[in-house]
Amino acid sequence: MMTLASDNVRGQVTVRDLTKTFTINQKALTVLKGFNLDIRPGECLTIVGASGSGKTTLLRVLAGLEAADGGDVQIDGRSITGVGRERAVIFQEPRLLPWLTVLGNVAFGLEVRGEPRKQAEEWARRYISLVGLGDFGDAYPKQLSGGMAQRVGIARALTVQPEILLLDEPLGALDAMTKITMQEELTRIWSEERVTMVVVTHDLEEAVYLGDRVLVLPKERGGAIRFLDIDLPRPRDRSEPRFVKYREDLLREFGLH
Ligand SMILES: Nc1ncnc2c1ncn2[C@@H]1O[C@H](COP(=O)(O)OP(=O)(O)OP(=O)(O)O)[C@@H](O)[C@H]1O
Ligand SMILES: [Mg+2]
């Protein structure tokens, strides 16, 4: 039986002593070492860091798509051993099935889980309107703009009612204006669904706009991770002095200011 998200917000993430090493040309490359992190239920954590600093690796380990070499990831107190229903992942490209309509794509995940089609489509419709595509249920992916396709990806991820949404540069391929709209949409959806969100981004303004907290991965391997608490009410105003200050603080973390 499916129920609407309750008031009881779940989705707490605890990472302890995480280690991940890749081997490239017989040389070991340690991407994460003794990594610790606590994400509060319902929090929006954004992650920034230089290219190659391990953002995607961290997200994939949290998703259970990549096994760690050591340490532990717990969701609501249980150690994860792979992918799980309480987590959904959104990548830069929405990866929609071209032969299915928007409705078909969004309902797909539920149908795979054995929900009867009618029920799955009813549920899918709710999320299609939540992402503002109520009139496009019958459209095919090739008939959508990039921003619309990414909205479908978000609806598809939400339809299975995850506690935790993991997003890897979800707006990275969008033009600047669509990106701003989608940042506003993501904030709205996050607060309506009360889902825990972890967003990897290259865009420092986006990190400040979306995050309760920004995690800054170190430039040098083995360096300390840093957190920046974003103490600003929502909806956020990108031009207000405190917002601008946070953005400058982040730029400084990267030696860019
Ligand atoms: N499957 C893999 N096999 C070997 N090395 C890998 C693999 N995946 C990632 N790496 C290495 O791990 C490091 C971190 O990669 P990752 O993709 O996590 O970086 P990122 O912070 O997401 O970078 P970007 O901002 O460019 O997306 C890189 O040096 C990369 O070469
Ligand atoms: Mg990456």
Tab-separated table of C-alpha atoms and ligand atoms in Angstrom:
chain	number	residue	atom	x	y	z
A	1	MET	CA	0.000	0.000	0.000
A	2	MET	CA	1.321	3.426	-0.863
A	3	THR	CA	0.766	6.316	1.466
A	4	LEU	CA	1.538	9.969	1.235
A	5	ALA	CA	4.758	11.117	2.896
A	6	SER	CA	3.998	11.426	6.578
A	7	ASP	CA	4.985	14.256	8.891
A	8	ASN	CA	7.606	11.988	10.281
A	9	VAL	CA	10.573	13.098	8.171
A	10	ARG	CA	13.130	10.357	7.666
A	11	GLY	CA	16.237	10.173	5.579
A	12	GLN	CA	19.068	10.617	8.037
A	13	VAL	CA	22.466	9.763	6.593
A	14	THR	CA	25.490	8.840	8.697
A	15	VAL	CA	28.845	8.249	7.039
A	16	ARG	CA	31.722	6.916	9.146
A	17	ASP	CA	35.359	6.484	8.232
A	18	LEU	CA	34.580	5.996	4.561
A	19	THR	CA	37.440	5.045	2.279
A	20	LYS	CA	37.354	4.657	-1.473
A	21	THR	CA	40.362	3.868	-3.612
A	22	PHE	CA	40.416	3.384	-7.362
A	23	THR	CA	43.180	1.745	-9.325
A	24	ILE	CA	44.273	3.528	-12.478
A	25	ASN	CA	47.120	1.903	-14.450
A	26	GLN	CA	48.036	-0.222	-11.453
A	27	LYS	CA	48.386	2.872	-9.310
A	28	ALA	CA	46.118	3.349	-6.320
A	29	LEU	CA	44.158	6.579	-6.207
A	30	THR	CA	42.542	7.242	-2.840
A	31	VAL	CA	39.555	9.507	-3.427
A	32	LEU	CA	37.942	9.358	0.005
A	33	LYS	CA	39.874	8.643	3.161
A	34	GLY	CA	38.461	8.517	6.687
A	35	PHE	CA	35.493	10.510	5.475
A	36	ASN	CA	32.744	11.359	7.991
A	37	LEU	CA	29.432	13.082	7.381
A	38	ASP	CA	26.060	13.489	9.084
A	39	ILE	CA	23.074	14.634	7.058
A	40	ARG	CA	19.964	15.598	9.001
A	41	PRO	CA	16.570	14.233	7.969
A	42	GLY	CA	14.998	16.681	5.552
A	43	GLU	CA	18.175	18.700	5.106
A	44	CYS	CA	19.376	19.995	1.758
A	45	LEU	CA	23.140	19.498	1.600
A	46	THR	CA	25.012	20.827	-1.408
A	47	ILE	CA	28.468	19.543	-2.330
A	48	VAL	CA	31.100	21.537	-4.180
A	49	GLY	CA	34.716	20.764	-4.969
A	50	ALA	CA	37.243	20.892	-7.772
A	51	SER	CA	36.849	18.549	-10.725
A	52	GLY	CA	38.136	15.141	-9.675
A	53	SER	CA	37.784	15.870	-5.948
A	54	GLY	CA	35.372	12.961	-5.521
A	55	LYS	CA	31.876	14.508	-5.598
A	56	THR	CA	30.393	11.932	-7.953
A	57	THR	CA	32.225	9.124	-6.178
A	58	LEU	CA	30.755	10.189	-2.840
A	59	LEU	CA	27.265	10.424	-4.314
A	60	ARG	CA	27.572	7.017	-5.976
A	61	VAL	CA	28.695	5.455	-2.709
A	62	LEU	CA	25.704	7.039	-0.923
A	63	ALA	CA	23.465	5.704	-3.691
A	64	GLY	CA	24.951	2.225	-3.299
A	65	LEU	CA	26.056	2.207	-6.946
A	66	GLU	CA	29.691	2.040	-5.874
A	67	ALA	CA	30.992	-0.029	-2.972
A	68	ALA	CA	33.317	1.633	-0.466
A	69	ASP	CA	36.574	-0.060	0.516
A	70	GLY	CA	36.094	0.692	4.154
A	71	GLY	CA	33.785	2.428	6.562
A	72	ASP	CA	30.054	2.554	6.826
A	73	VAL	CA	27.070	4.407	5.368
A	74	GLN	CA	23.879	4.260	7.413
A	75	ILE	CA	20.416	5.451	6.447
A	76	ASP	CA	18.106	5.918	9.424
A	77	GLY	CA	20.426	3.726	11.475
A	78	ARG	CA	20.759	0.827	9.022
A	79	SER	CA	23.970	0.126	7.100
A	80	ILE	CA	23.480	0.096	3.352
A	81	THR	CA	24.746	-2.756	1.216
A	82	GLY	CA	23.742	-1.530	-2.243
A	83	VAL	CA	21.003	0.466	-3.881
A	84	GLY	CA	17.784	0.801	-1.916
A	85	ARG	CA	14.233	1.976	-2.304
A	86	GLU	CA	14.671	4.805	0.159
A	87	ARG	CA	17.157	6.481	-2.203
A	88	ALA	CA	16.720	7.867	-5.709
A	89	VAL	CA	19.412	9.318	-7.956
A	90	ILE	CA	19.145	12.071	-10.553
A	91	PHE	CA	21.990	12.572	-13.018
A	92	GLN	CA	22.880	15.474	-15.292
A	93	GLU	CA	21.036	13.825	-18.178
A	94	PRO	CA	17.552	12.559	-17.364
A	95	ARG	CA	17.979	9.322	-19.350
A	96	LEU	CA	14.315	8.983	-20.293
A	97	LEU	CA	13.022	6.040	-22.296
A	98	PRO	CA	12.339	7.526	-25.748
A	99	TRP	CA	9.536	5.090	-26.623
A	100	LEU	CA	7.469	5.984	-23.553
A	101	THR	CA	5.453	9.139	-22.967
A	102	VAL	CA	6.118	11.435	-20.026
A	103	LEU	CA	3.430	9.588	-18.102
A	104	GLY	CA	4.901	6.232	-19.089
A	105	ASN	CA	8.396	7.283	-18.052
A	106	VAL	CA	7.292	8.575	-14.667
A	107	ALA	CA	5.064	5.563	-13.950
A	108	PHE	CA	7.751	3.126	-15.104
A	109	GLY	CA	9.592	2.824	-11.782
A	110	LEU	CA	6.377	1.971	-9.947
A	111	GLU	CA	5.313	-0.553	-12.567
A	112	VAL	CA	8.696	-2.242	-12.296
A	113	ARG	CA	8.014	-2.561	-8.579
A	114	GLY	CA	4.794	-4.342	-9.289
A	115	GLU	CA	2.256	-1.529	-8.863
A	116	PRO	CA	-0.745	-2.042	-11.144
A	117	ARG	CA	-0.553	0.306	-14.134
A	118	LYS	CA	-3.637	2.304	-13.213
A	119	GLN	CA	-2.356	2.961	-9.723
A	120	ALA	CA	1.146	3.759	-11.016
A	121	GLU	CA	-0.218	6.255	-13.545
A	122	GLU	CA	-2.406	7.934	-10.973
A	123	TRP	CA	0.589	8.389	-8.744
A	124	ALA	CA	2.758	9.504	-11.665
A	125	ARG	CA	0.225	12.202	-12.591
A	126	ARG	CA	0.534	13.740	-9.160
A	127	TYR	CA	4.291	14.171	-9.600
A	128	ILE	CA	4.023	15.320	-13.189
A	129	SER	CA	1.890	18.206	-12.010
A	130	LEU	CA	4.153	18.825	-9.042
A	131	VAL	CA	7.011	19.519	-11.485
A	132	GLY	CA	4.748	21.748	-13.567
A	133	LEU	CA	4.213	19.449	-16.564
A	134	GLY	CA	0.534	18.683	-16.063
A	135	ASP	CA	-0.242	19.309	-19.736
A	136	PHE	CA	2.588	17.159	-21.088
A	137	GLY	CA	1.756	13.677	-19.838
A	138	ASP	CA	1.212	12.422	-23.393
A	139	ALA	CA	4.322	14.039	-24.877
A	140	TYR	CA	7.372	11.999	-25.834
A	141	PRO	CA	10.879	12.845	-24.564
A	142	LYS	CA	12.029	14.183	-27.962
A	143	GLN	CA	9.225	16.749	-27.814
A	144	LEU	CA	10.546	18.285	-24.579
A	145	SER	CA	13.088	21.012	-23.902
A	146	GLY	CA	16.124	20.203	-21.754
A	147	GLY	CA	14.573	21.756	-18.657
A	148	MET	CA	11.298	19.901	-19.184
A	149	ALA	CA	13.108	16.599	-19.657
A	150	GLN	CA	14.998	17.165	-16.424
A	151	ARG	CA	11.674	17.877	-14.664
A	152	VAL	CA	10.416	14.518	-15.900
A	153	GLY	CA	13.540	12.947	-14.411
A	154	ILE	CA	12.764	14.622	-11.088
A	155	ALA	CA	9.127	13.476	-11.202
A	156	ARG	CA	10.248	9.934	-12.000
A	157	ALA	CA	12.621	9.940	-9.019
A	158	LEU	CA	9.963	11.334	-6.660
A	159	THR	CA	7.212	8.960	-7.747
A	160	VAL	CA	8.827	6.076	-5.915
A	161	GLN	CA	8.699	8.180	-2.718
A	162	PRO	CA	12.362	8.189	-1.743
A	163	GLU	CA	13.489	9.516	1.623
A	164	ILE	CA	16.696	10.716	0.053
A	165	LEU	CA	17.207	12.330	-3.309
A	166	LEU	CA	20.786	12.268	-4.601
A	167	LEU	CA	21.453	14.673	-7.461
A	168	ASP	CA	24.684	14.883	-9.478
A	169	GLU	CA	24.833	18.244	-11.250
A	170	PRO	CA	21.137	17.966	-12.095
A	171	LEU	CA	20.979	21.412	-13.699
A	172	GLY	CA	24.467	21.414	-15.195
A	173	ALA	CA	23.305	21.021	-18.795
A	174	LEU	CA	20.676	23.774	-18.678
A	175	ASP	CA	20.980	27.353	-19.891
A	176	ALA	CA	21.359	30.068	-17.269
A	177	MET	CA	17.722	31.192	-17.206
A	178	THR	CA	16.200	27.719	-17.130
A	179	LYS	CA	18.660	26.869	-14.419
A	180	ILE	CA	17.412	29.671	-12.172
A	181	THR	CA	13.789	28.580	-12.661
A	182	MET	CA	14.720	24.988	-11.927
A	183	GLN	CA	16.598	25.986	-8.773
A	184	GLU	CA	13.410	27.659	-7.546
A	185	GLU	CA	11.399	24.574	-8.517
A	186	LEU	CA	13.803	22.239	-6.752
A	187	THR	CA	13.536	24.289	-3.569
A	188	ARG	CA	9.755	24.206	-3.740
A	189	ILE	CA	9.625	20.477	-4.415
A	190	TRP	CA	12.125	19.791	-1.638
A	191	SER	CA	10.066	21.718	0.898
A	192	GLU	CA	6.738	20.227	-0.251
A	193	GLU	CA	8.031	16.652	-0.276
A	194	ARG	CA	10.199	17.046	2.827
A	195	VAL	CA	12.801	14.820	1.287
A	196	THR	CA	16.469	14.819	2.273
A	197	MET	CA	18.429	16.189	-0.652
A	198	VAL	CA	22.113	15.918	-1.539
A	199	VAL	CA	23.051	18.030	-4.542
A	200	VAL	CA	26.448	17.967	-6.228
A	201	THR	CA	27.082	21.136	-8.209
A	202	HIS	CA	29.853	23.081	-9.941
A	203	ASP	CA	27.893	26.262	-9.482
A	204	LEU	CA	28.731	28.077	-6.253
A	205	GLU	CA	25.673	30.336	-6.467
A	206	GLU	CA	23.490	27.261	-6.854
A	207	ALA	CA	25.170	25.699	-3.815
A	208	VAL	CA	24.241	28.746	-1.718
A	209	TYR	CA	20.767	29.066	-3.220
A	210	LEU	CA	19.761	25.454	-2.550
A	211	GLY	CA	21.688	24.382	0.502
A	212	ASP	CA	21.047	24.464	4.217
A	213	ARG	CA	24.710	23.608	4.280
A	214	VAL	CA	27.476	23.478	1.703
A	215	LEU	CA	30.086	20.729	1.926
A	216	VAL	CA	33.372	21.820	0.384
A	217	LEU	CA	35.624	18.951	-0.644
A	218	PRO	CA	39.324	19.745	-0.254
A	219	LYS	CA	41.468	20.758	-3.191
A	220	GLU	CA	44.301	18.498	-2.111
A	221	ARG	CA	43.607	14.844	-1.379
A	222	GLY	CA	43.542	14.174	2.333
A	223	GLY	CA	42.847	17.820	3.149
A	224	ALA	CA	40.093	18.735	5.575
A	225	ILE	CA	36.496	18.941	4.412
A	226	ARG	CA	34.710	22.175	5.296
A	227	PHE	CA	31.110	23.089	5.869
A	228	LEU	CA	29.406	26.407	5.305
A	229	ASP	CA	26.037	26.867	7.031
A	230	ILE	CA	23.699	28.960	4.913
A	231	ASP	CA	21.620	30.845	7.419
A	232	LEU	CA	19.158	32.564	5.065
A	233	PRO	CA	15.369	32.375	4.868
A	234	ARG	CA	13.664	30.919	1.776
A	235	PRO	CA	12.873	31.846	-0.889
A	236	ARG	CA	16.354	33.216	-1.142
A	237	ASP	CA	17.277	36.499	-2.696
A	238	ARG	CA	20.447	36.208	-4.775
A	239	SER	CA	21.141	39.924	-4.637
A	240	GLU	CA	20.922	40.495	-0.905
A	241	PRO	CA	24.241	41.250	0.818
A	242	ARG	CA	24.301	38.117	2.974
A	243	PHE	CA	23.743	35.872	-0.050
A	244	VAL	CA	26.519	37.625	-1.941
A	245	LYS	CA	28.780	37.263	1.087
A	246	TYR	CA	28.223	33.475	1.252
A	247	ARG	CA	29.036	33.198	-2.420
A	248	GLU	CA	32.233	35.180	-1.904
A	249	ASP	CA	33.151	32.981	1.061
A	250	LEU	CA	32.864	29.944	-1.209
A	251	LEU	CA	34.886	31.578	-3.991
A	252	ARG	CA	37.571	32.246	-1.406
A	253	GLU	CA	37.594	28.557	-0.420
A	254	PHE	CA	38.761	27.896	-3.967
A	255	GLY	CA	41.236	30.749	-3.994
A	256	LEU	CA	39.173	32.553	-6.612
A	257	HIS	CA	38.542	35.797	-4.828
B	1	LIG	N1	35.409	4.037	-12.043
B	1	LIG	C1	36.545	4.665	-11.805
B	1	LIG	N2	37.728	4.055	-12.002
B	1	LIG	C2	38.895	4.670	-11.736
B	1	LIG	N3	38.983	5.909	-11.268
B	1	LIG	C3	37.850	6.587	-11.053
B	1	LIG	C4	36.568	6.011	-11.320
B	1	LIG	N4	35.616	6.926	-10.995
B	1	LIG	C5	36.271	8.008	-10.572
B	1	LIG	N5	37.612	7.821	-10.597
B	1	LIG	C6	38.635	8.785	-10.172
B	1	LIG	O1	38.256	9.319	-8.925
B	1	LIG	C7	38.515	10.721	-8.849
B	1	LIG	C8	37.219	11.424	-8.460
B	1	LIG	O2	36.296	11.322	-9.508
B	1	LIG	P1	34.829	11.909	-9.402
B	1	LIG	O3	34.119	11.518	-10.625
B	1	LIG	O4	34.258	11.507	-8.107
B	1	LIG	O5	35.136	13.469	-9.374
B	1	LIG	P2	34.124	14.711	-9.372
B	1	LIG	O6	34.451	15.527	-8.161
B	1	LIG	O7	32.743	14.236	-9.531
B	1	LIG	O8	34.612	15.509	-10.666
B	1	LIG	P3	33.751	16.375	-11.737
B	1	LIG	O9	33.521	17.702	-11.073
B	1	LIG	O10	34.694	16.503	-12.876
B	1	LIG	O11	32.502	15.630	-12.056
B	1	LIG	C9	39.065	11.118	-10.206
B	1	LIG	O12	40.450	11.284	-10.088
B	1	LIG	C10	38.736	9.960	-11.127
B	1	LIG	O13	39.781	9.750	-12.043
B	2	MG	MG	31.291	14.441	-11.061
